mmCIF file of C-alpha atoms in Angstrom:
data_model
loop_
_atom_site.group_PDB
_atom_site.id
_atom_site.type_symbol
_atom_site.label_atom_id
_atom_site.label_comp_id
_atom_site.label_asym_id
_atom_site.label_seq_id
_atom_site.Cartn_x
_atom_site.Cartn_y
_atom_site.Cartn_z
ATOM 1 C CA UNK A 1 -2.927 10.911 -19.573
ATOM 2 C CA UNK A 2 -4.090 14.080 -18.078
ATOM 3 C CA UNK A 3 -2.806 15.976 -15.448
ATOM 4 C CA UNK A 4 -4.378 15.006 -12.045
ATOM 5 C CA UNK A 5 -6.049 18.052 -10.171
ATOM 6 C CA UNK A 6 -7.675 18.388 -6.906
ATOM 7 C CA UNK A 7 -11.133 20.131 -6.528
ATOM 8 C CA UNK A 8 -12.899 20.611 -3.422
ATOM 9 C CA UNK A 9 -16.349 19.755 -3.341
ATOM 10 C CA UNK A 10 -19.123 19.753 -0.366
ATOM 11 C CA UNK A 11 -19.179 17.266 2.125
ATOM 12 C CA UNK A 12 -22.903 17.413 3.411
ATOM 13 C CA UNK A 13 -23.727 17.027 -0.275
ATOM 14 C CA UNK A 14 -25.253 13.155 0.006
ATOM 15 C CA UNK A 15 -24.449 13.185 -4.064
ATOM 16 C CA UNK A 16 -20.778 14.361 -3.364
ATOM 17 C CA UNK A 17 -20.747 11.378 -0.351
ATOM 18 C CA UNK A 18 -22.147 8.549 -3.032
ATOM 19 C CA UNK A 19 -19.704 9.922 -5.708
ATOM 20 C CA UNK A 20 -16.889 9.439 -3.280
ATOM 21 C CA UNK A 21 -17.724 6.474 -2.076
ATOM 22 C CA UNK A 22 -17.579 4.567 -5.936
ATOM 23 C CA UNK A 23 -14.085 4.570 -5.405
ATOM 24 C CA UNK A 24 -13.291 1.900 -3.487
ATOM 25 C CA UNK A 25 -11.001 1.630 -0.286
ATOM 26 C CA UNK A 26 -10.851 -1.832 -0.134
ATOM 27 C CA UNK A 27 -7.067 -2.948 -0.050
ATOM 28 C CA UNK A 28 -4.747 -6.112 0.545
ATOM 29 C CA UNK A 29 -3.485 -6.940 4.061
ATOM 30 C CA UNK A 30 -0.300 -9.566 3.603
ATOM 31 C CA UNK A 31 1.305 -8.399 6.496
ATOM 32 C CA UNK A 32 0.567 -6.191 10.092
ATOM 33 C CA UNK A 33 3.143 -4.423 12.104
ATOM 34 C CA UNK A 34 3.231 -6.884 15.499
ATOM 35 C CA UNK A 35 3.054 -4.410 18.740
ATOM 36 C CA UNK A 36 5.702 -5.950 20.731
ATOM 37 C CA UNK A 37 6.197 -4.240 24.360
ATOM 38 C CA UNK A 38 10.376 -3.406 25.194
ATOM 39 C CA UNK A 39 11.313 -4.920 28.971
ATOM 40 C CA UNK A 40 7.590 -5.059 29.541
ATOM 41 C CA UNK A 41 6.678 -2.006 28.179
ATOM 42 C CA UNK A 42 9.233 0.091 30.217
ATOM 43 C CA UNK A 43 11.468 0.347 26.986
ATOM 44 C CA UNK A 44 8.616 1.063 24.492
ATOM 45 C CA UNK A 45 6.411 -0.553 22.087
ATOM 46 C CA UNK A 46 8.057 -1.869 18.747
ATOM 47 C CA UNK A 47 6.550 -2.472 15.300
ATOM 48 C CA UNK A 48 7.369 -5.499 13.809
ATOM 49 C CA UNK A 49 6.380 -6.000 10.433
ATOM 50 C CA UNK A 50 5.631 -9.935 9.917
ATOM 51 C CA UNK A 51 3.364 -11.323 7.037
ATOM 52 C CA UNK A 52 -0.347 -12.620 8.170
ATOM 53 C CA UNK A 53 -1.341 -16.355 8.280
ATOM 54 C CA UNK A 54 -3.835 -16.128 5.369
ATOM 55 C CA UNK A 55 -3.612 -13.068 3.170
ATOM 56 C CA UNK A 56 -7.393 -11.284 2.945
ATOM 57 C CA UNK A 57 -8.964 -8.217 1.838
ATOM 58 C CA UNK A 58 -9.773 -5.149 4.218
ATOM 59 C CA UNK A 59 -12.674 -3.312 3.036
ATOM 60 C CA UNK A 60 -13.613 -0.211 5.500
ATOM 61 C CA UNK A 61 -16.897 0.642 3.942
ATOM 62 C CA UNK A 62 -18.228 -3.229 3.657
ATOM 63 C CA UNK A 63 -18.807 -2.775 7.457
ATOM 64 C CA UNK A 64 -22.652 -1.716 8.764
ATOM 65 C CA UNK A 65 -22.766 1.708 9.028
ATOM 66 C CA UNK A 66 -19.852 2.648 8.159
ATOM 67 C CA UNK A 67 -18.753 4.314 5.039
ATOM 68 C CA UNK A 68 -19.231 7.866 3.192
ATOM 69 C CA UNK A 69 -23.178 7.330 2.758
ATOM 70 C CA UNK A 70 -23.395 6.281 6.200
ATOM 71 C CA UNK A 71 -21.683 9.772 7.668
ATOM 72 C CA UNK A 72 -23.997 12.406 7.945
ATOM 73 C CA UNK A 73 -26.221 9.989 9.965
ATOM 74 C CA UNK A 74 -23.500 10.068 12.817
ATOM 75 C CA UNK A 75 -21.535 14.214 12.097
ATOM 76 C CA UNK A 76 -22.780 17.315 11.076
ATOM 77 C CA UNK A 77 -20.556 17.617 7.973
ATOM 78 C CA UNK A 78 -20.668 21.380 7.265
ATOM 79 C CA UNK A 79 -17.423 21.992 8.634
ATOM 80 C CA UNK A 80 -15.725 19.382 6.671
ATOM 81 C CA UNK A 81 -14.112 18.916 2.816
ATOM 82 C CA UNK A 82 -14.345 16.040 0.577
ATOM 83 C CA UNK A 83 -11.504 16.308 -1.933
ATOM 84 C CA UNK A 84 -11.526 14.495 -5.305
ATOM 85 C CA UNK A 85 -8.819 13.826 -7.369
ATOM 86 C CA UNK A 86 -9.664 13.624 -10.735
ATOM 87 C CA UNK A 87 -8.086 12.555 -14.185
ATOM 88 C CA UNK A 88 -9.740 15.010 -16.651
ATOM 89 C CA UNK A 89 -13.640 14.519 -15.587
ATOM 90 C CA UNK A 90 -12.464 10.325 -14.002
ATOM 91 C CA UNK A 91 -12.438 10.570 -10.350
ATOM 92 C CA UNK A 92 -9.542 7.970 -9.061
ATOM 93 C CA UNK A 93 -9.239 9.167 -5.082
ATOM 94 C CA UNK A 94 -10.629 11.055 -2.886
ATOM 95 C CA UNK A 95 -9.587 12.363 0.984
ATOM 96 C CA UNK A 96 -12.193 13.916 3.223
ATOM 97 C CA UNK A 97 -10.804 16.440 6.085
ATOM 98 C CA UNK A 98 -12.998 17.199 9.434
ATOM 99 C CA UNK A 99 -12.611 20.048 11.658
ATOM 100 C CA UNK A 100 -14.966 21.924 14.187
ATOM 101 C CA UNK A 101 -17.075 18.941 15.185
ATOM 102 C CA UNK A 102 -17.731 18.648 18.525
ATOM 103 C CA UNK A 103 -19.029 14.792 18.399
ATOM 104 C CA UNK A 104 -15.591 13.813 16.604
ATOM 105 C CA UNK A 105 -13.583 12.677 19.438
ATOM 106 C CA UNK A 106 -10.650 12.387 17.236
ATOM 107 C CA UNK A 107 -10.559 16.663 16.805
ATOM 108 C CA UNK A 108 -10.037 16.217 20.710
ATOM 109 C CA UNK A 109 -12.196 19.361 21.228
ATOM 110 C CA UNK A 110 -9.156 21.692 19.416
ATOM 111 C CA UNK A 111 -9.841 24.120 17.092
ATOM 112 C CA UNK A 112 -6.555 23.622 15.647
ATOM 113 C CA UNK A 113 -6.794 20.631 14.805
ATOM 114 C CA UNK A 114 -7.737 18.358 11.180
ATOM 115 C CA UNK A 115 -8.370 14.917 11.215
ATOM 116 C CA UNK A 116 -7.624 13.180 7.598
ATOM 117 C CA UNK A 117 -10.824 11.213 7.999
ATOM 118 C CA UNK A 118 -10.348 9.453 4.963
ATOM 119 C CA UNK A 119 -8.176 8.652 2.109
ATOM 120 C CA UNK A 120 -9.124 6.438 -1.153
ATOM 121 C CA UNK A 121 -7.190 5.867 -4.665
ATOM 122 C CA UNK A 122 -8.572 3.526 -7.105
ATOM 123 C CA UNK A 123 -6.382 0.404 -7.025
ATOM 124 C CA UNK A 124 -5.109 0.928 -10.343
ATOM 125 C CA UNK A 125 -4.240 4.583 -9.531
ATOM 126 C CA UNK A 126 -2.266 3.274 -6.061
ATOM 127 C CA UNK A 127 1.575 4.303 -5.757
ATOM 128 C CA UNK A 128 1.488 6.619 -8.943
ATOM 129 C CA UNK A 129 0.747 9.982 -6.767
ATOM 130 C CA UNK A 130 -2.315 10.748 -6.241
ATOM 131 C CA UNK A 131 -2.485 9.870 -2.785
ATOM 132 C CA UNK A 132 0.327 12.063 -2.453
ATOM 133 C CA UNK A 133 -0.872 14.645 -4.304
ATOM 134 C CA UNK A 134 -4.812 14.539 -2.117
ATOM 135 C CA UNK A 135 -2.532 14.500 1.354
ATOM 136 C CA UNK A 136 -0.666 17.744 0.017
ATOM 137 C CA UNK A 137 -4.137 19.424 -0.547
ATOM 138 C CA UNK A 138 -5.797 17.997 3.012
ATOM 139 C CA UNK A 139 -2.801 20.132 4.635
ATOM 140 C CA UNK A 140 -3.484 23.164 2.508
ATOM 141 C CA UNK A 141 -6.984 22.975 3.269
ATOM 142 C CA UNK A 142 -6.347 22.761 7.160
ATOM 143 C CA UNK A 143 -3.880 25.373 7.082
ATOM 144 C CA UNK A 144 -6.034 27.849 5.388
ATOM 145 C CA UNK A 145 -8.851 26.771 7.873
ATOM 146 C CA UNK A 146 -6.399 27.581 10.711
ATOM 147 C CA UNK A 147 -5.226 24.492 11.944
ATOM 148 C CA UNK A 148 -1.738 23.686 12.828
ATOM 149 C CA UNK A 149 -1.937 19.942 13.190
ATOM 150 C CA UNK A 150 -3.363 17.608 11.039
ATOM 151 C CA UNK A 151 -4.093 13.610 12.515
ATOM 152 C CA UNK A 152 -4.870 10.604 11.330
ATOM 153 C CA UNK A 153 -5.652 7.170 12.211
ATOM 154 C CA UNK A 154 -4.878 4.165 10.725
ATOM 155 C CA UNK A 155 -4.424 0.259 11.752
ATOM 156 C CA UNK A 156 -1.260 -1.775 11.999
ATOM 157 C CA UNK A 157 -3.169 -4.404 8.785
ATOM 158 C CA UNK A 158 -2.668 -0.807 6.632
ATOM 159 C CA UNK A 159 1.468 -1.459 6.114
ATOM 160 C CA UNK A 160 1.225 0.730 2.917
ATOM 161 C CA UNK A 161 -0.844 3.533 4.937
ATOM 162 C CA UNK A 162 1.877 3.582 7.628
ATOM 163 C CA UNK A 163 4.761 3.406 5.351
ATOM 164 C CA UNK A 164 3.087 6.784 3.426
ATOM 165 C CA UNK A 165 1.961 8.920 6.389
ATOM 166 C CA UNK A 166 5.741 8.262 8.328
ATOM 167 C CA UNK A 167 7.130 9.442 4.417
ATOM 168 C CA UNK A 168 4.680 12.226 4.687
ATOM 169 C CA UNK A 169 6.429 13.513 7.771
ATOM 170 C CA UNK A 170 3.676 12.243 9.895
ATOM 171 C CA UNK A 171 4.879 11.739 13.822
ATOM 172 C CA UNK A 172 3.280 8.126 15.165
ATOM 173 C CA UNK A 173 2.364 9.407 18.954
ATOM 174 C CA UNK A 174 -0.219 6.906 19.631
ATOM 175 C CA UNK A 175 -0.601 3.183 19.395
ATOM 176 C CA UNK A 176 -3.271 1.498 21.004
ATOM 177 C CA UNK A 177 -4.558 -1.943 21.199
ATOM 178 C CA UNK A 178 -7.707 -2.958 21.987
ATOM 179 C CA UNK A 179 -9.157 -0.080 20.220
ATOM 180 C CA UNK A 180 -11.291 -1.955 18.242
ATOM 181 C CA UNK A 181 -13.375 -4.500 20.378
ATOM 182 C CA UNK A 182 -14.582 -6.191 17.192
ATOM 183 C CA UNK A 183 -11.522 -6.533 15.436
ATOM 184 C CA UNK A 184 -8.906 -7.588 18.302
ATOM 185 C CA UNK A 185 -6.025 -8.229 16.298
ATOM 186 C CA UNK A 186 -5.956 -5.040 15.103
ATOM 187 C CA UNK A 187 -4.206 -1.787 16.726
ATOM 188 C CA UNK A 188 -5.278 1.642 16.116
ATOM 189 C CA UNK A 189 -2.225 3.642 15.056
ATOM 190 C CA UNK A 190 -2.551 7.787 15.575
ATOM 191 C CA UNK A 191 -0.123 9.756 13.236
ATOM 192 C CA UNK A 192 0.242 13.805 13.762
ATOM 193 C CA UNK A 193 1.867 15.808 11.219
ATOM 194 C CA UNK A 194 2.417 19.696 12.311
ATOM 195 C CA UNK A 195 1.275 22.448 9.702
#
């Protein structure tokens, strides 16, 4: 096997977006972490883990409108950097990194602050490093764009994703239910990890 590598390519490239986008972030949701309030809330919020009813499959860009193809409809992407992971000349993940853009509530209006907006590794690729590897290069690319935080969102039906940003040294400030009217079982979790 060759050595993975991380190249940078443009993100308001529509080819770039469709490359991206062939690697699928479609994963396996067997359990969520339950939100369960402490003494009403007073004490805190805890995550549970517990397994789900019927196992499914979550697939992010299978939903209208959303998905790489489907961005530069919504964001001006000139201030942002899809980066590809690739095996030789095989692409097997990808994480895209947004700063500057006013209409992406998530950058909170800060300068100073990245948002991971996404982060894909081919299923056969998953827990052998490369996600690792793409994370380590969104926080270079941030830092040499100036920013001293880097956040990221993520759901409590994305165990795995929570388990790697919290061993990433990311800081979970944010949980909030309700976040997603169409999807009510789900929480939206906000991690922060300082640069």
């Amino acid at each position: 096997m060759m050595p993975l590598r991380v190249v940078e390519e443009r993100a308001d490239d529509p080819a770039v977006l469709e490359r991206y986008g062939a690697v699928p972030i479609a994963f396996d949701v067997r359990s969520r972490l339950a939100v369960r309030p402490v003494d009403g809330g007073m004490g805190g919020l805890l995550l549970a883990e517990e397994p789900v009813a019927t196992p499914y499959v979550k697939d992010y860009d299978a939903y209208d409108g959303e998905g790489p193809t489907h961005w530069a409809k919504e964001f001006d992407l000139s201030r942002w950097a899809v980066l590809a992971a690739l095996n030789g000349d095989e692409r097997v993940g990808g994480a895209v990194v947004a700063r500057g853009t006013p209409e992406v509530e998530m950058l909170e209006g800060r300068d100073d602050l990245a948002v991971l907006w996404d982060l894909r590794v081919r299923a056969d690729r998953r827990g052998r490093g490369v996600g690792q590897l793409l994370f380590r290069a969104a926080e270079e690319w941030a830092r040499a764009h100036g920013c001293r935080e880097l956040k990221v969102e993520t759901q409590n039906v994305n165990v795995p994703a929570c388990r790697f940003y919290a061993g990433r040294g990311c800081e979970l400030r944010s949980i909030r239910q309700g976040a997603y009217p169409g999807l009510p079982d789900e929480a939206q979790l906000l991690w922060f990890k300082r640069l």
